Short mmCIF file of C-alpha atoms and ligand atoms in Angstrom, two decimals:
data_model
loop_
_atom_site.label_atom_id
_atom_site.label_comp_id
_atom_site.label_asym_id
_atom_site.label_seq_id
_atom_site.Cartn_x
_atom_site.Cartn_y
_atom_site.Cartn_z
CA MET A 1 84.72 78.14 125.04
CA ILE A 2 87.37 76.67 127.33
CA ASP A 3 91.05 77.58 127.47
CA VAL A 4 93.31 74.76 126.17
CA THR A 5 96.47 76.88 125.73
CA ASN A 6 98.46 74.74 128.13
CA SER A 7 96.99 71.39 127.16
CA LYS A 8 99.47 68.87 125.78
CA TYR A 9 96.92 68.33 123.01
CA VAL A 10 96.73 72.01 121.97
CA ALA A 11 98.10 71.34 118.43
CA ARG A 12 95.15 69.00 117.78
CA VAL A 13 92.97 72.10 117.21
CA MET A 14 94.81 72.20 113.86
CA HIS A 15 93.97 68.58 112.95
CA PRO A 16 92.83 66.57 110.98
CA ARG A 17 95.92 66.78 108.79
CA PRO A 18 97.16 64.63 105.89
CA VAL A 19 99.60 61.88 106.76
CA ALA A 20 103.00 61.26 105.16
CA VAL A 21 106.05 59.12 105.90
CA LEU A 22 109.39 60.92 105.85
CA ILE A 23 112.13 58.51 104.82
CA SER A 24 115.70 59.37 105.74
CA ILE A 25 119.15 57.84 105.48
CA SER A 26 122.07 57.99 107.93
CA SER A 27 125.65 58.83 107.03
CA LYS A 28 126.30 55.05 107.13
CA GLY A 29 123.46 54.36 104.68
CA LEU A 30 120.86 53.09 107.17
CA VAL A 31 117.30 53.84 106.05
CA ASN A 32 114.50 54.82 108.43
CA GLY A 33 110.93 56.15 108.19
CA CYS A 34 108.87 58.47 110.38
CA THR A 35 105.16 59.15 110.06
CA VAL A 36 104.42 62.89 110.05
CA ALA A 37 101.28 64.99 110.06
CA TRP A 38 102.93 68.34 110.75
CA PHE A 39 104.06 69.15 107.24
CA THR A 40 103.06 71.93 104.86
CA PRO A 41 103.86 73.42 101.45
CA VAL A 42 105.89 76.63 101.77
CA ASN A 43 106.91 77.79 98.28
CA VAL A 44 105.84 76.82 94.74
CA SER A 45 108.82 77.56 92.51
CA PRO A 46 111.11 76.10 93.58
CA PHE A 47 108.86 73.73 95.49
CA ILE A 48 109.72 73.96 99.19
CA TYR A 49 107.86 72.30 102.04
CA ALA A 50 108.38 72.17 105.79
CA VAL A 51 108.17 69.36 108.34
CA SER A 52 108.08 69.84 112.09
CA LEU A 53 110.20 67.13 113.71
CA SER A 54 110.89 66.40 117.37
CA TYR A 55 114.59 66.31 118.28
CA ARG A 56 113.92 62.86 119.77
CA ARG A 57 113.20 61.25 116.39
CA LEU A 58 115.91 59.07 114.89
CA THR A 59 114.75 60.68 111.65
CA TYR A 60 115.89 64.08 112.90
CA LYS A 61 119.40 62.68 113.39
CA TYR A 62 119.47 60.98 109.98
CA VAL A 63 118.19 64.07 108.14
CA LYS A 64 120.84 66.22 109.78
CA GLU A 65 123.51 63.67 108.78
CA SER A 66 122.60 63.16 105.12
CA GLN A 67 120.62 66.39 104.44
CA GLN A 68 118.18 64.38 102.31
CA ALA A 69 114.76 62.74 102.61
CA THR A 70 111.73 61.60 100.68
CA LEU A 71 108.24 62.63 101.77
CA ASN A 72 105.69 59.93 100.90
CA ILE A 73 101.97 60.83 100.91
CA ILE A 74 99.93 58.09 102.59
CA PRO A 75 96.53 56.79 101.40
CA TYR A 76 93.91 55.23 103.67
CA ALA A 77 94.94 51.82 102.29
CA MET A 78 98.27 52.21 104.17
CA LEU A 79 96.74 53.21 107.53
CA LYS A 80 98.06 50.24 109.52
CA GLU A 81 101.55 50.51 108.05
CA ALA A 82 101.82 54.27 108.64
CA HIS A 83 100.48 53.99 112.19
CA TYR A 84 103.08 51.35 113.02
CA VAL A 85 105.92 53.42 111.50
CA GLY A 86 104.73 56.34 113.65
CA SER A 87 104.49 54.27 116.82
CA VAL A 88 107.96 52.72 117.16
CA SER A 89 111.36 54.37 116.75
CA GLY A 90 113.98 53.09 114.34
CA GLU A 91 116.24 53.31 117.39
CA GLU A 92 114.46 50.20 118.81
CA VAL A 93 113.29 48.59 115.54
CA PRO A 94 115.88 49.38 112.84
CA ASP A 95 113.94 47.51 110.14
CA LYS A 96 110.53 48.95 111.02
CA LEU A 97 109.69 49.87 107.41
CA SER A 98 109.90 46.26 106.24
CA LYS A 99 108.30 45.05 109.50
CA ALA A 100 105.40 47.38 108.66
CA GLY A 101 105.11 45.61 105.31
CA LEU A 102 106.11 48.68 103.30
CA GLU A 103 108.08 48.03 100.14
CA LEU A 104 110.84 50.50 99.27
CA GLU A 105 111.91 51.48 95.77
CA TYR A 106 115.18 53.15 94.85
CA SER A 107 115.60 55.68 92.08
CA GLU A 108 118.83 55.93 90.11
CA GLU A 109 119.61 59.53 90.93
CA PHE A 110 118.51 59.85 94.55
CA LYS A 111 120.06 58.10 97.55
CA VAL A 112 116.93 57.94 99.73
CA PRO A 113 114.29 55.37 98.72
CA HIS A 114 110.56 56.02 98.57
CA ILE A 115 107.53 53.83 99.35
CA LYS A 116 106.15 51.73 96.53
CA GLY A 117 102.49 52.36 95.72
CA VAL A 118 102.02 55.80 97.31
CA PRO A 119 99.95 58.43 95.45
CA ALA A 120 102.92 60.86 95.46
CA TYR A 121 106.43 61.28 96.80
CA VAL A 122 108.96 64.09 96.93
CA GLU A 123 112.72 63.65 96.71
CA SER A 124 114.18 66.51 98.67
CA VAL A 125 117.22 68.14 100.23
CA LEU A 126 117.34 69.91 103.58
CA LYS A 127 117.37 73.67 103.26
CA ASP A 128 116.84 75.39 106.62
CA GLU A 129 116.08 74.67 110.22
CA LEU A 130 114.14 76.79 112.68
CA ARG A 131 114.70 75.47 116.19
CA TYR A 132 111.98 75.61 118.86
CA GLU A 133 111.69 74.06 122.33
CA ASP A 134 110.59 70.53 121.42
CA HIS A 135 110.39 70.50 117.62
CA ALA A 136 112.46 71.88 114.75
CA LEU A 137 110.82 73.17 111.59
CA LEU A 138 112.87 71.72 108.75
CA THR A 139 112.39 73.13 105.27
CA PHE A 140 113.19 70.91 102.30
CA GLN A 141 113.61 71.82 98.67
CA ALA A 142 112.19 69.29 96.24
CA THR A 143 114.57 67.94 93.62
CA LYS A 144 111.84 65.75 92.08
CA VAL A 145 108.13 65.27 92.73
CA PHE A 146 106.37 62.16 91.41
CA VAL A 147 102.64 61.42 91.33
CA ASP A 148 100.53 58.43 90.33
CA GLU A 149 98.93 59.96 87.26
CA SER A 150 95.88 57.72 87.56
CA ILE A 151 94.86 59.55 90.76
CA PHE A 152 96.58 62.94 90.53
CA LYS A 153 95.22 64.35 87.31
CA GLU A 154 97.02 67.59 86.43
CA ARG A 155 95.79 69.79 89.27
CA PHE A 156 94.82 67.69 92.26
CA TYR A 157 94.11 64.24 93.63
CA ASP A 158 91.03 62.36 92.53
CA GLU A 159 88.66 61.46 95.37
CA LYS A 160 89.74 57.84 95.04
CA ALA A 161 93.28 58.73 96.19
CA ASN A 162 91.67 58.79 99.65
CA ILE A 163 94.59 60.51 101.38
CA LEU A 164 94.73 59.50 105.04
CA LEU A 165 94.05 62.19 107.64
CA HIS A 166 95.26 62.14 111.25
CA VAL A 167 92.80 63.35 113.88
CA GLY A 168 95.00 62.64 116.93
CA GLY A 169 96.45 59.64 118.80
CA ASP A 170 95.06 56.47 117.22
CA ILE A 171 92.18 58.24 115.45
CA TYR A 172 92.26 58.85 111.70
CA ALA A 173 89.79 60.02 109.03
CA TYR A 174 89.19 59.09 105.41
CA GLY A 175 86.51 58.93 102.74
CA TYR A 176 85.57 62.59 102.48
CA LYS A 177 83.47 64.01 99.61
CA TYR A 178 84.75 66.69 97.23
CA VAL A 179 82.49 69.64 96.33
CA THR A 180 82.93 72.23 93.58
CA ILE A 181 81.84 75.78 94.29
CA HIS A 182 80.18 77.75 91.47
C1 FMN B 201 99.86 59.90 112.42
C2 FMN B 201 101.14 60.32 113.08
C3 FMN B 201 101.67 61.57 112.82
C4 FMN B 201 102.88 61.97 113.40
N1 FMN B 201 103.39 63.21 113.09
C5 FMN B 201 104.60 63.59 113.59
C6 FMN B 201 105.18 64.84 113.20
O1 FMN B 201 104.62 65.58 112.39
N2 FMN B 201 106.40 65.17 113.72
C7 FMN B 201 107.06 64.34 114.59
O2 FMN B 201 108.15 64.69 115.05
N3 FMN B 201 106.53 63.13 114.95
C8 FMN B 201 105.34 62.75 114.47
N4 FMN B 201 104.81 61.52 114.80
C9 FMN B 201 105.54 60.64 115.71
C10 FMN B 201 106.65 59.83 114.99
O3 FMN B 201 106.19 59.29 113.77
C11 FMN B 201 107.13 58.69 115.90
O4 FMN B 201 107.66 59.24 117.10
C12 FMN B 201 108.14 57.77 115.25
O5 FMN B 201 108.19 56.59 116.01
C13 FMN B 201 109.52 58.37 115.12
O6 FMN B 201 110.34 57.44 114.49
P1 FMN B 201 111.93 57.55 114.46
O7 FMN B 201 112.42 57.77 115.87
O8 FMN B 201 112.35 56.22 113.90
O9 FMN B 201 112.30 58.70 113.56
C14 FMN B 201 103.58 61.11 114.27
C15 FMN B 201 103.04 59.83 114.53
C16 FMN B 201 101.85 59.44 113.94
C17 FMN B 201 101.30 58.07 114.23
#
């Protein structure tokens, strides 16, 4: 074994991880998206999840302003779009979501839009922030969680949902096989 404690890639020992796009809105109503792999469920009832966000992300600023976001789970079919959204900042490309070819949908009750055609999305409000050196762990409480019922059947995603996984850098994974243990 070799020691990678001080490697800039140390967190990759905890990949592959599912990919999502966190959509946020500024106090002026500007919408932006940020691809994230560092997110995790935290609590079931109420449903709370956490996202680790760098302070440098425009998304961090927008979330702090509006206290709201949607987390959109990304399938393999949206690999190119999600990679683009995670490669340029909304600071330089304010309309990066439409440039990526992602279509947004608005719900009547929630200010922040979600991505059309994703297997699931979570409308959520900011709850807490734990601040570290380069990232903040933001916890969000879900106000609504929506799934495509043709691929999330009661308890979990069908294999055909093909949720995208991030390995690191420009490497992703998909197409895994499910097994049932008896
Ligand atoms: C697959 C993938 C996963 C990423 N995961 C995270 C993450 O969990 N947290 C984070 O702060 N940035 C993450 N990033 C980087 C941001 O998505 C990227 O810096 C983005 O351009 C920020 O956009 P913004 O400045 O418009 O918010 C990831 C990028 C990719 C491609």
